[in-house]
Coordinates of C-alpha atoms in Angstrom, one line a residue:
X1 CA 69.8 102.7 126.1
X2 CA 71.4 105.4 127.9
X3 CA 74.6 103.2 129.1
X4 CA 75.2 102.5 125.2
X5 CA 75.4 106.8 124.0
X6 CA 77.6 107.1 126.8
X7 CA 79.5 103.7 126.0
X8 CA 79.8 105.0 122.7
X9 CA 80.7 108.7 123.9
X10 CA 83.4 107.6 126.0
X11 CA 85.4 104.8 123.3
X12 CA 85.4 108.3 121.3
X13 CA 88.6 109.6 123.8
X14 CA 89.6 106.7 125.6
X15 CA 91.8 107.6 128.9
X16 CA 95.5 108.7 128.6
X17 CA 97.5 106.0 129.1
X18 CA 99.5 107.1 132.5
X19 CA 102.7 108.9 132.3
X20 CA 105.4 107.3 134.1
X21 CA 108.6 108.6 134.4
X22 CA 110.6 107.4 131.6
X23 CA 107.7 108.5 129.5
X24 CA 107.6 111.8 131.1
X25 CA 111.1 112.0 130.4
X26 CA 110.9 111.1 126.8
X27 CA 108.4 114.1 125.9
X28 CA 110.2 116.6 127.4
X29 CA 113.4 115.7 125.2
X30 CA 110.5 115.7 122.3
X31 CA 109.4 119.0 123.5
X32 CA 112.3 121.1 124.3
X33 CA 113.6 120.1 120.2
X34 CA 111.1 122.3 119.7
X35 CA 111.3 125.6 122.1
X36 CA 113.3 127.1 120.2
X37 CA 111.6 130.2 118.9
X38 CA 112.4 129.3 114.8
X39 CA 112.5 125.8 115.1
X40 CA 109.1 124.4 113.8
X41 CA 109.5 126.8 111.4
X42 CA 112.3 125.8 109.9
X43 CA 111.1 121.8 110.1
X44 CA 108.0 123.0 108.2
X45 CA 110.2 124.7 105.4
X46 CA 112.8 121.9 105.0
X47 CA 109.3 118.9 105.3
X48 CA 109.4 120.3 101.4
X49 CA 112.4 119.3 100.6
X50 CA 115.9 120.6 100.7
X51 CA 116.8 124.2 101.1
X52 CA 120.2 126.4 101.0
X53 CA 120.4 128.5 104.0
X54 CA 119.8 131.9 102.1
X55 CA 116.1 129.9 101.0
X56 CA 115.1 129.6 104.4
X57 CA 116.1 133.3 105.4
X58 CA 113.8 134.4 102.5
X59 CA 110.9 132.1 103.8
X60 CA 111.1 132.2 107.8
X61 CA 109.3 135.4 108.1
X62 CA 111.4 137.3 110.8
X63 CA 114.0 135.4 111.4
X64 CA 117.5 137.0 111.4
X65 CA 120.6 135.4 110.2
X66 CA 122.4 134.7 113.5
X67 CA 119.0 133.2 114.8
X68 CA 118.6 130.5 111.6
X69 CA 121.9 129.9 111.5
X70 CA 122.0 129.0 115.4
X71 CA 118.5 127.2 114.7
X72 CA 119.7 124.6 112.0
X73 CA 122.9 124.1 114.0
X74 CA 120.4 122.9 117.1
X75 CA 118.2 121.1 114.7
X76 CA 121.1 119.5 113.5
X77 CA 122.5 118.5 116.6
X78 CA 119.7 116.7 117.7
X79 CA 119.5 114.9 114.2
X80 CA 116.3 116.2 112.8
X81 CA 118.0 118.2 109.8
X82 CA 121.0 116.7 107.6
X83 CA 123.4 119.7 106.5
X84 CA 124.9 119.1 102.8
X85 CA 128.5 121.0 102.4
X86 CA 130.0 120.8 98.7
X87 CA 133.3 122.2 97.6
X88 CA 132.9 124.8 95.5
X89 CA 134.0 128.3 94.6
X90 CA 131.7 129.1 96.8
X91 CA 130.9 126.6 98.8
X92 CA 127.5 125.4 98.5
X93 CA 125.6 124.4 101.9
X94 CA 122.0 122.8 101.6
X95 CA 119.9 121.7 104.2
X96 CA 117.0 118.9 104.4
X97 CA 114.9 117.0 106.9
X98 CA 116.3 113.7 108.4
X99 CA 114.5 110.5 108.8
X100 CA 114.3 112.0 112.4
X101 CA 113.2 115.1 111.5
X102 CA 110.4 113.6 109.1
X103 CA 109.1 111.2 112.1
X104 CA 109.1 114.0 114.4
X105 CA 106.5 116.5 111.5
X106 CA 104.5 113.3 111.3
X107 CA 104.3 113.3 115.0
X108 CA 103.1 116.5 115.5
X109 CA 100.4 116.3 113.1
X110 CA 97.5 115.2 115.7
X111 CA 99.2 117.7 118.3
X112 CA 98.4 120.2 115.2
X113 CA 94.8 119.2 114.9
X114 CA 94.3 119.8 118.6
X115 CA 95.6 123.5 118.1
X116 CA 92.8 124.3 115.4
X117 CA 90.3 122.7 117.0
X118 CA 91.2 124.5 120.7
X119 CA 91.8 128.0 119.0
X120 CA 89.3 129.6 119.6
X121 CA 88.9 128.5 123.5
X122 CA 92.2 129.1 124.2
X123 CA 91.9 132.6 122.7
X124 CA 89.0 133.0 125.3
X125 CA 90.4 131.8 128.1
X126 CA 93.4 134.5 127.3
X127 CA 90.7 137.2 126.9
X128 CA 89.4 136.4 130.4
X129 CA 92.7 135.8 131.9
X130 CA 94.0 139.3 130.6
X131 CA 90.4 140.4 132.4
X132 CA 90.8 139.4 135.6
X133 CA 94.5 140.1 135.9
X134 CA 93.7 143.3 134.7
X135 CA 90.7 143.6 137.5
X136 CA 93.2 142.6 140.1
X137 CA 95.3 145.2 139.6
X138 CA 92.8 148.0 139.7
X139 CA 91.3 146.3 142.9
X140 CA 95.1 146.2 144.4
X141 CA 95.3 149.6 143.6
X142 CA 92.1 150.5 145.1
X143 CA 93.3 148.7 148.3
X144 CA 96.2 150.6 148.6
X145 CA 94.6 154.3 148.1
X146 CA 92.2 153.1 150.8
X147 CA 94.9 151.7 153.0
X148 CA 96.8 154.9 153.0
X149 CA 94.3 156.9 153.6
X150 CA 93.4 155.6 156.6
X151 CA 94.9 156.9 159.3
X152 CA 96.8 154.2 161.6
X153 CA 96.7 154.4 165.3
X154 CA 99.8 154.4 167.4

Protein backbone atom coordinates (compact mmCIF):
# COMPACT_ATOMS: atom_id res chain seq x y z
CA UNK A 1 0.00 0.00 0.00
CA UNK A 2 2.81 2.07 0.78
CA UNK A 3 4.65 1.67 -2.81
CA UNK A 4 1.31 3.13 -4.30
CA UNK A 5 1.30 6.88 -1.92
CA UNK A 6 4.71 7.09 -2.94
CA UNK A 7 3.97 5.93 -6.66
CA UNK A 8 1.45 8.45 -6.62
CA UNK A 9 3.74 11.11 -4.68
CA UNK A 10 6.39 10.90 -7.14
CA UNK A 11 4.10 11.06 -10.82
CA UNK A 12 3.13 14.46 -8.90
CA UNK A 13 7.02 16.03 -10.10
CA UNK A 14 8.32 13.64 -12.39
CA UNK A 15 12.27 14.14 -12.91
CA UNK A 16 13.77 16.96 -15.03
CA UNK A 17 14.36 15.90 -18.14
CA UNK A 18 18.37 16.27 -18.43
CA UNK A 19 19.90 19.36 -19.67
CA UNK A 20 22.24 18.90 -22.48
CA UNK A 21 24.10 21.40 -24.00
CA UNK A 22 22.03 22.76 -26.70
CA UNK A 23 19.29 22.90 -24.16
CA UNK A 24 21.44 24.63 -21.65
CA UNK A 25 22.22 26.94 -24.28
CA UNK A 26 18.79 27.70 -25.39
CA UNK A 27 17.72 28.92 -21.64
CA UNK A 28 20.32 31.13 -21.19
CA UNK A 29 19.43 33.03 -24.49
CA UNK A 30 15.74 32.77 -22.77
CA UNK A 31 17.07 34.07 -19.66
CA UNK A 32 19.49 36.79 -20.36
CA UNK A 33 16.08 38.49 -22.66
CA UNK A 34 15.15 39.03 -19.42
CA UNK A 35 18.17 40.48 -17.13
CA UNK A 36 17.65 43.47 -17.99
CA UNK A 37 16.48 45.40 -14.90
CA UNK A 38 12.95 46.95 -16.73
CA UNK A 39 12.46 44.34 -19.00
CA UNK A 40 9.66 42.00 -17.57
CA UNK A 41 8.19 45.01 -16.77
CA UNK A 42 7.78 46.37 -19.72
CA UNK A 43 6.51 42.78 -21.39
CA UNK A 44 3.87 42.78 -18.58
CA UNK A 45 2.68 46.46 -19.56
CA UNK A 46 2.67 45.96 -23.41
CA UNK A 47 0.85 41.80 -22.64
CA UNK A 48 -2.29 44.49 -22.46
CA UNK A 49 -1.96 45.74 -25.45
CA UNK A 50 -0.18 48.54 -27.27
CA UNK A 51 1.36 51.39 -25.61
CA UNK A 52 3.11 54.90 -26.74
CA UNK A 53 6.34 55.25 -24.98
CA UNK A 54 5.17 58.23 -22.69
CA UNK A 55 2.35 55.28 -21.37
CA UNK A 56 4.87 53.04 -20.27
CA UNK A 57 7.06 55.86 -18.54
CA UNK A 58 3.85 56.67 -16.58
CA UNK A 59 3.22 52.90 -15.62
CA UNK A 60 6.92 51.36 -15.11
CA UNK A 61 7.21 52.65 -11.59
CA UNK A 62 10.94 53.96 -11.52
CA UNK A 63 11.99 53.72 -14.60
CA UNK A 64 13.77 56.74 -16.21
CA UNK A 65 13.54 57.70 -19.73
CA UNK A 66 17.04 56.75 -20.96
CA UNK A 67 16.48 53.29 -19.15
CA UNK A 68 12.84 52.49 -21.18
CA UNK A 69 13.89 53.83 -24.05
CA UNK A 70 17.22 51.61 -24.03
CA UNK A 71 14.81 48.71 -22.67
CA UNK A 72 12.24 48.61 -25.73
CA UNK A 73 15.22 49.08 -28.06
CA UNK A 74 16.66 45.56 -26.49
CA UNK A 75 13.26 44.08 -26.39
CA UNK A 76 12.96 44.96 -29.74
CA UNK A 77 16.05 43.68 -30.94
CA UNK A 78 15.49 40.36 -29.79
CA UNK A 79 11.85 40.48 -31.40
CA UNK A 80 9.61 40.26 -28.41
CA UNK A 81 8.18 43.93 -28.93
CA UNK A 82 6.97 45.35 -32.45
CA UNK A 83 7.71 49.39 -32.51
CA UNK A 84 4.82 51.27 -34.66
CA UNK A 85 6.40 54.79 -36.17
CA UNK A 86 3.63 56.96 -38.00
CA UNK A 87 4.24 60.23 -39.81
CA UNK A 88 2.86 62.83 -38.11
CA UNK A 89 3.29 66.37 -36.86
CA UNK A 90 4.52 64.76 -34.29
CA UNK A 91 5.44 61.67 -34.98
CA UNK A 92 3.56 59.13 -33.23
CA UNK A 93 5.57 55.90 -31.85
CA UNK A 94 3.48 52.95 -30.23
CA UNK A 95 4.76 49.94 -28.97
CA UNK A 96 3.06 46.24 -28.56
CA UNK A 97 4.09 42.69 -27.84
CA UNK A 98 5.15 40.35 -30.71
CA UNK A 99 4.04 36.87 -31.36
CA UNK A 100 7.53 36.37 -29.72
CA UNK A 101 7.06 38.35 -26.98
CA UNK A 102 3.46 36.82 -26.25
CA UNK A 103 5.01 33.15 -26.36
CA UNK A 104 7.76 34.13 -24.15
CA UNK A 105 4.75 35.86 -21.07
CA UNK A 106 2.96 32.54 -21.70
CA UNK A 107 6.25 30.84 -20.89
CA UNK A 108 6.88 32.31 -17.87
CA UNK A 109 3.69 31.86 -16.39
CA UNK A 110 4.62 28.33 -14.50
CA UNK A 111 8.13 29.93 -13.71
CA UNK A 112 5.72 32.67 -12.04
CA UNK A 113 3.80 30.19 -10.02
CA UNK A 114 6.97 28.76 -8.63
CA UNK A 115 7.96 32.41 -7.35
CA UNK A 116 4.63 32.63 -5.14
CA UNK A 117 4.68 29.37 -4.04
CA UNK A 118 8.74 29.61 -3.00
CA UNK A 119 8.30 33.22 -1.44
CA UNK A 120 8.21 32.84 1.54
CA UNK A 121 11.28 30.10 1.74
CA UNK A 122 13.36 32.03 -0.16
CA UNK A 123 12.65 35.05 2.02
CA UNK A 124 13.94 32.67 4.87
CA UNK A 125 16.72 31.35 3.51
CA UNK A 126 17.81 35.26 2.86
CA UNK A 127 17.01 35.99 6.58
CA UNK A 128 19.40 33.18 7.60
CA UNK A 129 21.90 33.85 5.01
CA UNK A 130 22.06 37.68 6.05
CA UNK A 131 22.54 35.82 9.74
CA UNK A 132 25.26 33.94 9.35
CA UNK A 133 27.22 36.31 7.03
CA UNK A 134 26.59 38.69 9.56
CA UNK A 135 27.96 36.12 12.40
CA UNK A 136 31.02 35.60 10.29
CA UNK A 137 32.01 38.81 10.32
CA UNK A 138 31.72 39.52 13.99
CA UNK A 139 33.57 36.11 14.59
CA UNK A 140 36.37 37.39 11.92
CA UNK A 141 36.55 40.38 13.79
CA UNK A 142 36.85 38.64 17.04
CA UNK A 143 39.79 36.56 15.47
CA UNK A 144 41.61 39.44 14.56
CA UNK A 145 41.36 41.46 18.07
CA UNK A 146 42.52 38.15 19.57
CA UNK A 147 45.27 37.60 16.98
CA UNK A 148 46.78 40.91 17.62
CA UNK A 149 46.81 40.83 20.94
CA UNK A 150 48.76 38.17 21.16
CA UNK A 151 52.01 38.71 21.37
CA UNK A 152 54.24 36.75 18.62
CA UNK A 153 57.56 35.27 19.45
CA UNK A 154 60.62 36.06 17.36
Amino acid sequence: MSHVIVMAAASLHPAPPPLDDTTVGALQEAVGVLTAKWSLAVLARLASGTHRFNELLRQVDGVSRRMLSATLRQLERDGLVKRHVYARVPSRVEYELSATGEDLLRALTPLAGWGIEHRDEMMEARALFDDRLRQWGAESQELRARTQATPRII
